[in-house]
Structures are given as structure tokens and as C-alpha cells.
Amino acid sequence: MTQRAADPASIQHLVILAHPAPRSFNRLLAETYCETVTACGQKAVLRDLYATHFDPLLKAVERPDIAGFKLPPDVAAQRALVRSSDVIP
């Protein structure tokens, strides 16, 4: 556990959902997990990859070994969210 997470109220959980059906059992589990974490006084972030239109295919121009590569803002934001989370179930 990080120093930031020493206080249970500061613990942040990141739940990543990747299911196309908005009323799926997976969504129910993810939402229930987040509700339980919140009820315990901690923070929960639910990231729905379908809702954000996440494209899992790596394009050639997105490779860091390409000259002039710059991390796209949406990828940078997701990486920041992962770094700021203490728990990723």
C-alpha cells in the first residue's frame, strides 16, 4: 500500500468494465463493487471502455519507437488514472 493510501478514506479503487451490454451481469458486479467501496468510505472510479469507445488496436503511429511520437491525451489521462489508483480489482 502506498503512503497516500495509509488513510482508508483515501484509497481509490479503479474498476475497468469491458462489456458491450449496458445491462450485463458484469456491469451489475462492477457497480455493486463500486457501491460497496463507497459505502465503506473509500473512493471508486468505474471506467466503462465501451462507453468511452476505447479502441484496443495499437496503430503503427501510436508506437513509442516511432520518430515524433507523442502520447495521445486520452491515453495519458487513462495512464494517470491507473497511477492514481491504489486498487484495481
PDB file of C-alpha atoms in Angstrom:
ATOM      1  CA  MET A   1       0.000   0.000   0.000  1.00  0.00           C
ATOM      2  CA  THR A   2       1.307   3.454  -0.873  1.00  0.00           C
ATOM      3  CA  GLN A   3       1.863   6.220   1.649  1.00  0.00           C
ATOM      4  CA  ARG A   4      -1.115   8.050   0.162  1.00  0.00           C
ATOM      5  CA  ALA A   5      -3.326   5.049   0.901  1.00  0.00           C
ATOM      6  CA  ALA A   6      -2.376   4.846   4.595  1.00  0.00           C
ATOM      7  CA  ASP A   7      -5.697   6.537   5.407  1.00  0.00           C
ATOM      8  CA  PRO A   8      -8.502   4.125   4.386  1.00  0.00           C
ATOM      9  CA  ALA A   9     -10.659   7.059   3.235  1.00  0.00           C
ATOM     10  CA  SER A  10      -8.008   7.999   0.684  1.00  0.00           C
ATOM     11  CA  ILE A  11      -7.917   4.579  -1.000  1.00  0.00           C
ATOM     12  CA  GLN A  12      -9.062   4.751  -4.614  1.00  0.00           C
ATOM     13  CA  HIS A  13     -10.345   1.692  -6.478  1.00  0.00           C
ATOM     14  CA  LEU A  14     -10.343   1.639 -10.274  1.00  0.00           C
ATOM     15  CA  VAL A  15     -12.872  -0.764 -11.808  1.00  0.00           C
ATOM     16  CA  ILE A  16     -12.487  -1.338 -15.539  1.00  0.00           C
ATOM     17  CA  LEU A  17     -15.565  -2.647 -17.340  1.00  0.00           C
ATOM     18  CA  ALA A  18     -15.371  -4.048 -20.864  1.00  0.00           C
ATOM     19  CA  HIS A  19     -18.757  -5.451 -21.822  1.00  0.00           C
ATOM     20  CA  PRO A  20     -20.949  -4.246 -24.704  1.00  0.00           C
ATOM     21  CA  ALA A  21     -24.303  -4.832 -22.978  1.00  0.00           C
ATOM     22  CA  PRO A  22     -25.338  -1.925 -20.758  1.00  0.00           C
ATOM     23  CA  ARG A  23     -27.411  -4.250 -18.526  1.00  0.00           C
ATOM     24  CA  SER A  24     -24.909  -7.098 -18.290  1.00  0.00           C
ATOM     25  CA  PHE A  25     -24.105  -9.161 -15.233  1.00  0.00           C
ATOM     26  CA  ASN A  26     -20.561  -7.756 -15.477  1.00  0.00           C
ATOM     27  CA  ARG A  27     -21.910  -4.203 -15.146  1.00  0.00           C
ATOM     28  CA  LEU A  28     -24.002  -5.238 -12.151  1.00  0.00           C
ATOM     29  CA  LEU A  29     -20.907  -6.688 -10.489  1.00  0.00           C
ATOM     30  CA  ALA A  30     -18.832  -3.589 -11.273  1.00  0.00           C
ATOM     31  CA  GLU A  31     -21.497  -1.200  -9.986  1.00  0.00           C
ATOM     32  CA  THR A  32     -22.092  -3.277  -6.845  1.00  0.00           C
ATOM     33  CA  TYR A  33     -18.358  -3.325  -6.157  1.00  0.00           C
ATOM     34  CA  CYS A  34     -18.191   0.470  -6.528  1.00  0.00           C
ATOM     35  CA  GLU A  35     -21.248   0.988  -4.305  1.00  0.00           C
ATOM     36  CA  THR A  36     -19.753  -1.263  -1.616  1.00  0.00           C
ATOM     37  CA  VAL A  37     -16.394   0.514  -1.741  1.00  0.00           C
ATOM     38  CA  THR A  38     -18.153   3.874  -1.449  1.00  0.00           C
ATOM     39  CA  ALA A  39     -20.289   2.632   1.463  1.00  0.00           C
ATOM     40  CA  CYS A  40     -17.038   1.647   3.217  1.00  0.00           C
ATOM     41  CA  GLY A  41     -15.816   5.239   2.911  1.00  0.00           C
ATOM     42  CA  GLN A  42     -13.374   4.729   0.067  1.00  0.00           C
ATOM     43  CA  LYS A  43     -13.351   6.078  -3.483  1.00  0.00           C
ATOM     44  CA  ALA A  44     -14.327   4.110  -6.575  1.00  0.00           C
ATOM     45  CA  VAL A  45     -13.979   5.004 -10.235  1.00  0.00           C
ATOM     46  CA  LEU A  46     -15.813   2.900 -12.816  1.00  0.00           C
ATOM     47  CA  ARG A  47     -14.273   3.146 -16.277  1.00  0.00           C
ATOM     48  CA  ASP A  48     -16.521   1.681 -18.997  1.00  0.00           C
ATOM     49  CA  LEU A  49     -14.357   1.016 -22.051  1.00  0.00           C
ATOM     50  CA  TYR A  50     -17.360   0.652 -24.368  1.00  0.00           C
ATOM     51  CA  ALA A  51     -18.853   3.952 -23.222  1.00  0.00           C
ATOM     52  CA  THR A  52     -15.544   5.705 -23.931  1.00  0.00           C
ATOM     53  CA  HIS A  53     -15.259   3.997 -27.355  1.00  0.00           C
ATOM     54  CA  PHE A  54     -11.905   2.538 -26.382  1.00  0.00           C
ATOM     55  CA  ASP A  55     -10.095   1.034 -29.376  1.00  0.00           C
ATOM     56  CA  PRO A  56      -7.781  -1.780 -28.214  1.00  0.00           C
ATOM     57  CA  LEU A  57      -5.902  -1.954 -31.514  1.00  0.00           C
ATOM     58  CA  LEU A  58      -2.440  -0.409 -31.420  1.00  0.00           C
ATOM     59  CA  LYS A  59      -1.866   1.646 -34.550  1.00  0.00           C
ATOM     60  CA  ALA A  60       1.620   1.907 -36.039  1.00  0.00           C
ATOM     61  CA  VAL A  61       1.762   5.669 -35.376  1.00  0.00           C
ATOM     62  CA  GLU A  62       0.974   5.078 -31.685  1.00  0.00           C
ATOM     63  CA  ARG A  63       4.154   3.110 -31.059  1.00  0.00           C
ATOM     64  CA  PRO A  64       6.653   4.963 -28.857  1.00  0.00           C
ATOM     65  CA  ASP A  65       9.585   3.888 -31.027  1.00  0.00           C
ATOM     66  CA  ILE A  66       8.264   5.937 -33.968  1.00  0.00           C
ATOM     67  CA  ALA A  67      10.045   9.275 -34.530  1.00  0.00           C
ATOM     68  CA  GLY A  68       7.981  12.211 -33.281  1.00  0.00           C
ATOM     69  CA  PHE A  69       5.779  10.024 -31.075  1.00  0.00           C
ATOM     70  CA  LYS A  70       3.579  11.887 -28.626  1.00  0.00           C
ATOM     71  CA  LEU A  71       1.339  10.149 -26.143  1.00  0.00           C
ATOM     72  CA  PRO A  72      -2.286  10.884 -27.124  1.00  0.00           C
ATOM     73  CA  PRO A  73      -4.163  12.918 -24.475  1.00  0.00           C
ATOM     74  CA  ASP A  74      -6.781  10.200 -23.916  1.00  0.00           C
ATOM     75  CA  VAL A  75      -4.074   7.605 -23.262  1.00  0.00           C
ATOM     76  CA  ALA A  76      -2.229   9.976 -20.943  1.00  0.00           C
ATOM     77  CA  ALA A  77      -5.460  10.544 -18.977  1.00  0.00           C
ATOM     78  CA  GLN A  78      -6.060   6.798 -18.614  1.00  0.00           C
ATOM     79  CA  ARG A  79      -2.477   6.199 -17.501  1.00  0.00           C
ATOM     80  CA  ALA A  80      -2.824   8.958 -14.901  1.00  0.00           C
ATOM     81  CA  LEU A  81      -5.999   7.336 -13.605  1.00  0.00           C
ATOM     82  CA  VAL A  82      -4.240   3.974 -13.258  1.00  0.00           C
ATOM     83  CA  ARG A  83      -1.276   5.590 -11.471  1.00  0.00           C
ATOM     84  CA  SER A  84      -3.572   7.409  -9.028  1.00  0.00           C
ATOM     85  CA  SER A  85      -5.454   4.240  -8.069  1.00  0.00           C
ATOM     86  CA  ASP A  86      -4.496   2.016  -5.166  1.00  0.00           C
ATOM     87  CA  VAL A  87      -6.680  -0.984  -6.052  1.00  0.00           C
ATOM     88  CA  ILE A  88      -7.543  -2.397  -9.461  1.00  0.00           C
ATOM     89  CA  PRO A  89      -9.701  -5.485  -8.839  1.00  0.00           C
TER      90      PRO A  89
END
